[in-house]
Short mmCIF file of C-alpha atoms in Angstrom, two decimals:
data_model
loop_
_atom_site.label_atom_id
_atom_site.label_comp_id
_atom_site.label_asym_id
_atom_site.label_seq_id
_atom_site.Cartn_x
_atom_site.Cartn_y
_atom_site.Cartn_z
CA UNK A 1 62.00 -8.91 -6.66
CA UNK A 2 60.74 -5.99 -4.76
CA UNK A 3 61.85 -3.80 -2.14
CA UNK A 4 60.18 -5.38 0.78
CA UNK A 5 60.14 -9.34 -0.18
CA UNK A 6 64.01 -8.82 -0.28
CA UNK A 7 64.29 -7.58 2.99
CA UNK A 8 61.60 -10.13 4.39
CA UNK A 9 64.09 -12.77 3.04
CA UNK A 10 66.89 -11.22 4.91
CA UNK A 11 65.76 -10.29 8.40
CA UNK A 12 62.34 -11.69 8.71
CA UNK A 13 62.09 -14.46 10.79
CA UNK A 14 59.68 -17.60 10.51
CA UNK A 15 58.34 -18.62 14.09
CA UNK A 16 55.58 -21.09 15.51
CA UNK A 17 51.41 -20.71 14.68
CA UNK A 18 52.61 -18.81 11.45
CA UNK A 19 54.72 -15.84 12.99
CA UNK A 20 56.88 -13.69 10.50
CA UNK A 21 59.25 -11.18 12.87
CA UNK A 22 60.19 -8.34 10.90
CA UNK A 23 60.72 -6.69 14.52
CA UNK A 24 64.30 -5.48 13.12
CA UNK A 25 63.21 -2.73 9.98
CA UNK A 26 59.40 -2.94 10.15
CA UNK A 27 57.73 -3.13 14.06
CA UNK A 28 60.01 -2.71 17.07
CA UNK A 29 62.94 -0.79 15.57
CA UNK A 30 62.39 1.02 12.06
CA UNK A 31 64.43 1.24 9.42
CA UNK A 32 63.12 5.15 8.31
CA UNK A 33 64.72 4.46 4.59
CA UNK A 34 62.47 1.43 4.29
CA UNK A 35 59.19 3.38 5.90
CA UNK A 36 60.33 6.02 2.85
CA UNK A 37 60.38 3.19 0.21
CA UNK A 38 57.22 1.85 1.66
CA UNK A 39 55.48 5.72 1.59
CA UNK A 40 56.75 6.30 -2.00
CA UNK A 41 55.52 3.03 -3.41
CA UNK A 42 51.49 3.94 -1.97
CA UNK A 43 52.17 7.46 -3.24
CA UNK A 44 53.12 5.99 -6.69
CA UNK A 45 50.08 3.78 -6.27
CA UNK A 46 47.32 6.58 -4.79
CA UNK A 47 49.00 9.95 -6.30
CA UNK A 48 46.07 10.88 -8.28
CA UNK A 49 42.85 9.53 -6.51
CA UNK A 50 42.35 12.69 -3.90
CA UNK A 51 43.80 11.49 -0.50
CA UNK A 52 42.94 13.42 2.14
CA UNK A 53 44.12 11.70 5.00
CA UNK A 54 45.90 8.62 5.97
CA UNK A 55 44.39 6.12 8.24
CA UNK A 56 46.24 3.60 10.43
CA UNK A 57 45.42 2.05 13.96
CA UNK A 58 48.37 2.08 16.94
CA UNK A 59 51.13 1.69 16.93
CA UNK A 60 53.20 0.01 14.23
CA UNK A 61 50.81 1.36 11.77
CA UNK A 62 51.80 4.65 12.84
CA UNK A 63 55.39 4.72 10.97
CA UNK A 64 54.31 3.63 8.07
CA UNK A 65 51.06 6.19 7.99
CA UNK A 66 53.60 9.25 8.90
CA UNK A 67 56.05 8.71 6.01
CA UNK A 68 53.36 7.96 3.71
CA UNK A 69 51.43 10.84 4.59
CA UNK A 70 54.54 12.93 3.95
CA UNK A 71 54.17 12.05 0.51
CA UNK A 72 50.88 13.05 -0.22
CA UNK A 73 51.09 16.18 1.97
CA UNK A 74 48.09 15.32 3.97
CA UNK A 75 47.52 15.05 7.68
CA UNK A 76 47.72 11.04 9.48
CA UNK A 77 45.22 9.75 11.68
CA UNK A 78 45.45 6.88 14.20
CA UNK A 79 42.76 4.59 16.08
CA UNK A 80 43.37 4.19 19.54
CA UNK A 81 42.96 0.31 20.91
CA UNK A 82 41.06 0.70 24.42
CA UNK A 83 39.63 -1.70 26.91
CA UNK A 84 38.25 1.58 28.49
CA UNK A 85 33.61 1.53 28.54
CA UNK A 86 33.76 4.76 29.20
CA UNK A 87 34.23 6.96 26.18
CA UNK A 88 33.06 10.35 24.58
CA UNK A 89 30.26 10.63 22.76
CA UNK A 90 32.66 12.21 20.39
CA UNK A 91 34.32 8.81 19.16
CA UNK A 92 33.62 6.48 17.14
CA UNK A 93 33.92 2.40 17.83
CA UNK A 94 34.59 -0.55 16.67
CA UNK A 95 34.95 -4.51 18.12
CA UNK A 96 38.44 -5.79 17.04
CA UNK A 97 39.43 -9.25 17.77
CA UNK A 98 42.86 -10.07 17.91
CA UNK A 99 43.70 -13.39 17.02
CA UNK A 100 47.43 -12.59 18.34
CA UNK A 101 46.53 -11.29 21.85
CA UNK A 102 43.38 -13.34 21.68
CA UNK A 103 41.46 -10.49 23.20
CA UNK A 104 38.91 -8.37 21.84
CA UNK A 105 39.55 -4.69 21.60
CA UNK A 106 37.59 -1.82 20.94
CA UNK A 107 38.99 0.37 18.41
CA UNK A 108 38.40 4.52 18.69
CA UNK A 109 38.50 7.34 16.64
CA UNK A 110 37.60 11.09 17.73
CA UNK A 111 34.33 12.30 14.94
CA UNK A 112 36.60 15.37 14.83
CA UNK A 113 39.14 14.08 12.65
CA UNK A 114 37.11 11.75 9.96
CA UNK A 115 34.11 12.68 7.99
CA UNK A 116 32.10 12.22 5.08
CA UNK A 117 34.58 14.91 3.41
CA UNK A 118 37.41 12.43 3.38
CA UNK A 119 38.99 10.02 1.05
CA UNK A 120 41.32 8.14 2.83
CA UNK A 121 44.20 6.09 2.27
CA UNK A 122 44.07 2.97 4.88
CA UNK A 123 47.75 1.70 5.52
CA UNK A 124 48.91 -1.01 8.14
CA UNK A 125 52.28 -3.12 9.02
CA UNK A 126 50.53 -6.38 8.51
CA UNK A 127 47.44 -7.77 6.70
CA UNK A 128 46.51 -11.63 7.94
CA UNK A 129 43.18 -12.71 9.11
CA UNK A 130 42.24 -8.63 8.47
CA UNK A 131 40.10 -8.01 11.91
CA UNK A 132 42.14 -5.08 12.45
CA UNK A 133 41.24 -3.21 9.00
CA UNK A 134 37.39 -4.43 9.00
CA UNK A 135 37.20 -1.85 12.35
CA UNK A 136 39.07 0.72 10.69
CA UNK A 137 36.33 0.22 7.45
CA UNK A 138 33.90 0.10 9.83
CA UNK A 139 34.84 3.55 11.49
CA UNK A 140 35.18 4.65 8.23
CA UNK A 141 31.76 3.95 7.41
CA UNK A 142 30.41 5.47 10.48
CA UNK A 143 32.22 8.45 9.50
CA UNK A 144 30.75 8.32 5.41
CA UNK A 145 34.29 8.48 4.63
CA UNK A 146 35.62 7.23 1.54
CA UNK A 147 38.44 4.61 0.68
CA UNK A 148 40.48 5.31 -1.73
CA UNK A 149 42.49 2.04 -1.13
CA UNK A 150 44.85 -0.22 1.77
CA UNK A 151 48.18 -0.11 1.14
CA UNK A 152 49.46 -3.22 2.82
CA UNK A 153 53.76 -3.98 3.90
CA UNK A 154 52.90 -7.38 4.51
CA UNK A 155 50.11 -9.25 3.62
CA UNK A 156 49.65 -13.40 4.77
CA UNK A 157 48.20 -14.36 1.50
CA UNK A 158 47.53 -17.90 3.60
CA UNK A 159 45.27 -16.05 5.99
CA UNK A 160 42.09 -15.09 4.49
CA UNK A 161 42.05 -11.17 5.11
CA UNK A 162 42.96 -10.18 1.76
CA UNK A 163 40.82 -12.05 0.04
CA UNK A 164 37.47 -10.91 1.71
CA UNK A 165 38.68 -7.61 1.45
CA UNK A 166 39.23 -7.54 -2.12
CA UNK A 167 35.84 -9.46 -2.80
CA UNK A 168 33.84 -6.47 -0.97
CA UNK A 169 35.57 -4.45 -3.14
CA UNK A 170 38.47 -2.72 -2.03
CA UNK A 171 41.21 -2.15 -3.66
CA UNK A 172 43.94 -3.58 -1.63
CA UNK A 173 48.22 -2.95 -2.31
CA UNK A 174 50.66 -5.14 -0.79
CA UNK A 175 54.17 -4.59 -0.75
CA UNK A 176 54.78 -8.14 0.02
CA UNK A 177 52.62 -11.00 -0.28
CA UNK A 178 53.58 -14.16 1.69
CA UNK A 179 52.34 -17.45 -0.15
CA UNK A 180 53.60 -19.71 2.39
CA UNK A 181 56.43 -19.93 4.92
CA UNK A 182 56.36 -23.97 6.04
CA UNK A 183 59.52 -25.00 7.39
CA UNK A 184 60.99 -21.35 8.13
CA UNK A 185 61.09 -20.95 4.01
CA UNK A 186 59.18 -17.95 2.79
CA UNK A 187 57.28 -18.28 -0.48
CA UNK A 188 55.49 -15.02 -2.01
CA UNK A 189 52.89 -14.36 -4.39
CA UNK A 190 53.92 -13.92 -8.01
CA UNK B 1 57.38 32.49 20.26
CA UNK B 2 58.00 28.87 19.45
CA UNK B 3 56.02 27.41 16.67
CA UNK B 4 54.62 24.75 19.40
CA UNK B 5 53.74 26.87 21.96
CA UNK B 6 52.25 28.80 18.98
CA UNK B 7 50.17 25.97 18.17
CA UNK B 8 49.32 24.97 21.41
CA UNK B 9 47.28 28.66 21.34
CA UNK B 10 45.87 27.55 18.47
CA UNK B 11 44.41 24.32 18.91
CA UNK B 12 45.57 22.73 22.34
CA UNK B 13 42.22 22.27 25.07
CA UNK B 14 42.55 22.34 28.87
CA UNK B 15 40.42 20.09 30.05
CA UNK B 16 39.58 18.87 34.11
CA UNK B 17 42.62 17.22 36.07
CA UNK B 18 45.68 19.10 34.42
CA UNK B 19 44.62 17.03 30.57
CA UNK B 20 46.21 19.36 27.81
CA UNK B 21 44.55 17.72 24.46
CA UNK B 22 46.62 18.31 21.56
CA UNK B 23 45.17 15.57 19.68
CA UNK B 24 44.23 17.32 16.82
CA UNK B 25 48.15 17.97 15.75
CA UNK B 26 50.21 16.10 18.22
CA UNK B 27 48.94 12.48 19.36
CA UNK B 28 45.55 11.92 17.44
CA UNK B 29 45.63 13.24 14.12
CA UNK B 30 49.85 13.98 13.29
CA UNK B 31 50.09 17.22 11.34
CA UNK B 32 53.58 16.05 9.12
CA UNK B 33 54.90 19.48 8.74
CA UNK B 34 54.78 20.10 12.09
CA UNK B 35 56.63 16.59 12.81
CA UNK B 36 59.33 17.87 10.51
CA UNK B 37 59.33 21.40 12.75
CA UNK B 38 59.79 18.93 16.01
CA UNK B 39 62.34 16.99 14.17
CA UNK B 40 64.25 19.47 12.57
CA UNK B 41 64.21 21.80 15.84
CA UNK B 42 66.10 18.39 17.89
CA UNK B 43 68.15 17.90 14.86
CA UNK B 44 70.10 21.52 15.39
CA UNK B 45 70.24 20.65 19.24
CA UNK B 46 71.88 16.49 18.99
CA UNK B 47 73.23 17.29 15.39
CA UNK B 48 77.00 17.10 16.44
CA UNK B 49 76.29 14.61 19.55
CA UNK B 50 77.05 11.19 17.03
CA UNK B 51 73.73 9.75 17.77
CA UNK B 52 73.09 6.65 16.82
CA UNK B 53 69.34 5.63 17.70
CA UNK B 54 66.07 7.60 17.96
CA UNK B 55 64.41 5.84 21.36
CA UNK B 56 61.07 6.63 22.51
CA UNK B 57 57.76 4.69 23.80
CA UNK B 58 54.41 3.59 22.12
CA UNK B 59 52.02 5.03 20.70
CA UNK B 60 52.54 8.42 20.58
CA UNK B 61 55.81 9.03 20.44
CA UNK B 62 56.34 6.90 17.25
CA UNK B 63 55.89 10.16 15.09
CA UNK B 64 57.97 12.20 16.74
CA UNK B 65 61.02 9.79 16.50
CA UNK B 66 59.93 8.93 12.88
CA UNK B 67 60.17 12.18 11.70
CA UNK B 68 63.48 13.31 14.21
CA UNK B 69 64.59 9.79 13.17
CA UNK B 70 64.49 10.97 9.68
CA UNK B 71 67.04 14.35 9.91
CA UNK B 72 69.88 11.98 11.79
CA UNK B 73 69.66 9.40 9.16
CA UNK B 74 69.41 6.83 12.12
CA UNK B 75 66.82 3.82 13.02
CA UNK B 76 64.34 4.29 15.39
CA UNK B 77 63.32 2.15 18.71
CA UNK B 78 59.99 1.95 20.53
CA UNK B 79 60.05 0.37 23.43
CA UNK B 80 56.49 -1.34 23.67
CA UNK B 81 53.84 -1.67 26.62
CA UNK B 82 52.76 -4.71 27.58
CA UNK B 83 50.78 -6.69 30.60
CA UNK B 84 52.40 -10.25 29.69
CA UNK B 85 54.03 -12.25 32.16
CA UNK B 86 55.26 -14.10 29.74
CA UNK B 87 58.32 -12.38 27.56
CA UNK B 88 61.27 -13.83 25.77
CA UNK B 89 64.32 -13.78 27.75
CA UNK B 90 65.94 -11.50 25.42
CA UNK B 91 63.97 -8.17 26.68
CA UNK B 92 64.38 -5.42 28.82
CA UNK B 93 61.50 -4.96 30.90
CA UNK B 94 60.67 -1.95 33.34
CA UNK B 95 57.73 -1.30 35.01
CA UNK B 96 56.03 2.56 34.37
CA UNK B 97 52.94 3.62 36.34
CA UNK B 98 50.84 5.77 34.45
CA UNK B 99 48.88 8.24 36.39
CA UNK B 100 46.29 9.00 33.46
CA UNK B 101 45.10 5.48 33.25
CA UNK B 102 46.05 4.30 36.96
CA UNK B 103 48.03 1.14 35.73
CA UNK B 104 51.41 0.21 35.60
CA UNK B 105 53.05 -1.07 32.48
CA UNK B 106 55.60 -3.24 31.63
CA UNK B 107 57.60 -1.46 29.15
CA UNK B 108 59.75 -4.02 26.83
CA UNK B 109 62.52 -3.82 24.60
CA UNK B 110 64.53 -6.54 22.56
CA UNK B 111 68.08 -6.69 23.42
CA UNK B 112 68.87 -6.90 19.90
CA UNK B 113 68.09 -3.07 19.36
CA UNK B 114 69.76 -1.76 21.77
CA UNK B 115 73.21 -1.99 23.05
CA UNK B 116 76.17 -0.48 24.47
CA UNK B 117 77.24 0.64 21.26
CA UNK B 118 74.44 3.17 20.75
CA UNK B 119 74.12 6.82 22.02
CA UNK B 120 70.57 7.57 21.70
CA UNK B 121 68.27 10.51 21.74
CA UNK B 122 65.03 9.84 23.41
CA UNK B 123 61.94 11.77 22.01
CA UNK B 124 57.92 11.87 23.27
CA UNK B 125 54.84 13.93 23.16
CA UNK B 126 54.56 15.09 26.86
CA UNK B 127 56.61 15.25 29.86
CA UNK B 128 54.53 15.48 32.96
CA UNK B 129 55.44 12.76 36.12
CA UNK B 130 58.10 11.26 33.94
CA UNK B 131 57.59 7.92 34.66
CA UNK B 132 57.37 6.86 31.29
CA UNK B 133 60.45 8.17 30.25
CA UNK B 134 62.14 6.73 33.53
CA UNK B 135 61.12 3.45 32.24
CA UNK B 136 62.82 4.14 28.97
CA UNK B 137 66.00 5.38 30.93
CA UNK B 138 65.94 2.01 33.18
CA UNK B 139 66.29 0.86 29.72
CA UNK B 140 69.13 2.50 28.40
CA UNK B 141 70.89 1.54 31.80
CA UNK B 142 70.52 -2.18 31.53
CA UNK B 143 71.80 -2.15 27.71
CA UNK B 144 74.83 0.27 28.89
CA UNK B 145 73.90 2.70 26.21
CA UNK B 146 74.64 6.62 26.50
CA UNK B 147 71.89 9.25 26.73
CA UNK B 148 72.83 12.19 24.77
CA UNK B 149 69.21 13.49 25.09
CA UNK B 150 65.73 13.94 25.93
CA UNK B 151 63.83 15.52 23.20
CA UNK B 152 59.83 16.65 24.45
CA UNK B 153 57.26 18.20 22.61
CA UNK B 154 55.60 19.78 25.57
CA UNK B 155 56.63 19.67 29.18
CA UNK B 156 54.43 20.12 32.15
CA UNK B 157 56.31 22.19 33.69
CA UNK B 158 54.25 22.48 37.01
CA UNK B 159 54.31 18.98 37.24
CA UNK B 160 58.40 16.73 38.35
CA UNK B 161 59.36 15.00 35.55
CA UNK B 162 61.65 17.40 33.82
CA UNK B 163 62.67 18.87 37.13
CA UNK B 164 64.10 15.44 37.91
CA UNK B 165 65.33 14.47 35.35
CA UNK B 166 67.46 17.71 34.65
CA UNK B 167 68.81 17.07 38.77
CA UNK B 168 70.08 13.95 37.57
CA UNK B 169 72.37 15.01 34.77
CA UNK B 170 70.42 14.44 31.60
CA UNK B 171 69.52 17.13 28.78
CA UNK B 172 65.95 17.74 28.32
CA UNK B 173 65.05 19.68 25.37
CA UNK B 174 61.32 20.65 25.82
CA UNK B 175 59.88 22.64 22.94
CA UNK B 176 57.03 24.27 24.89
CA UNK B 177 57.35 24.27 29.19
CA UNK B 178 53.53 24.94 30.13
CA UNK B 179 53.91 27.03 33.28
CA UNK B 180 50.38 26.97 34.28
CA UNK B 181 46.86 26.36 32.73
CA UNK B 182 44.54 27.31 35.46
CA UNK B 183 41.23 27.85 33.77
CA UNK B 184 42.19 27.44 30.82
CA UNK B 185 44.81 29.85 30.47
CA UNK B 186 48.30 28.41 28.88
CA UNK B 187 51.31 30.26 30.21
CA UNK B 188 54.64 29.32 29.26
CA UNK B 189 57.59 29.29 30.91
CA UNK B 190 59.95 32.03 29.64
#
């Protein structure tokens, strides 16, 4: 069993509408051993295919990007979530709906810091229904960046994110993919 | 000179209304190695203080304590900003106004992460008003847990926070104190 579905069976916690805390090593406090396991596993994964940046979106994402990044010896960069309308011509945007917060939130990124001369690495805390990473692929495309891949910590293999984003194409790593968790009893992907 | 107010030559932009952006190392795009400087740099100050925690605030300040985090061999903690009414009973809550957006936030934390038992080092990107990192101290106070620091990456040093703060007791470790930036000119304070 790997790194992460052990410690998902440990400390993660099953709550209503299909809620998984892992608010103890992996969102709210972080367990910087783990975020190392977590960075070594996408550098294993990406080492050879030209990374140029990591990509994440605020703010969990942002502890996972930084010790993967540290890897691969390449800078991070985070989307901002704002509610703001007034914004720079300098940014790019993207609609985000968040089935969580039920809110819709546009997603930013300054054109300084992505263009068509990177190949990025996309990395995030959780992968479920995948709104989230279709705005960071579509900043990404609005910047002609490349993807080199998503390296996933936990992806809801129930919730249909993962699958659209592997059918367009992309090649998608998850550290942990949860099959099921009825009844407060988590089931992964073999 | 210090390799942050160094880089704040470099790279940092005064902009209208006293807005220092440092976005393209600090709080935008993270440049790693100099994460490891800022960490590093607050390990030689807290090294022999027994700390226990690495506390700071969303977004930004995520790096900072991830990479700080990383020298002490000790979790982090992010407290988190939120507009709910609605939060578990097992939170600390504090209300922050933030003069750059004109809001006040409800910063949370779980009670599980932090306790009486922990002696913490607090860490963020700037240090201006301080109300943000008066929220985090309203924190510490309801869980009873000791503040052996406050690590910053780059006071304003014409503006109360760290004045304040350093009147009430506490040890604020600012790696660059911006004296002054009228029109555009960065002075630090010797």
């Amino acid at each position: 069993m790997e790194f992460m579905e052990r410690r998902i069976l440990q400390e993660g916690e099953v709550r209503e509408g299909n809620v998984l805390k892992v608010g103890s090593f992996l969102n709210h406090q972080l367990d910087i051993g783990l975020l190392e396991e977590v960075g070594e596993a996408f550098y294993e994964k990406y080492r050879g295919a030209g990374i140029t940046k990591v990509l994440t979106i605020e703010a969990s994402g942002i502890a996972i990007a930084c010790l993967t990044a540290q890897k691969f010896g390449v800078p991070v960069v985070f989307a901002k979530k704002s509610k703001s309308r007034n914004l720079d011509d300098d940014v790019y945007t993207a609609e985000v709906y968040s089935y969580t917060h039920q809110t819709t939130n546009r997603v930013t990124l300054s054109k300084r810091f992505l263009t068509s001369a990177d190949n990025v690495l996309i990395v995030d805390d959780f992968l479920a229904n995948g709104k989230a990473m279709e705005g960071l692929l579509d900043v990404c495309s609005q910047a002609g960046a490349s993807v080199a891949g998503i390296g996933i910590c936990i992806e809801k293999g129930f919730q249909p994110g993962g699958a659209r984003l592997r059918s367009k194409g992309y090649d998608v790593t998850s550290l942990a993919i949860v099959e099921s968790m009825e009844n407060g009893n988590i089931v992964f992907r073999k």
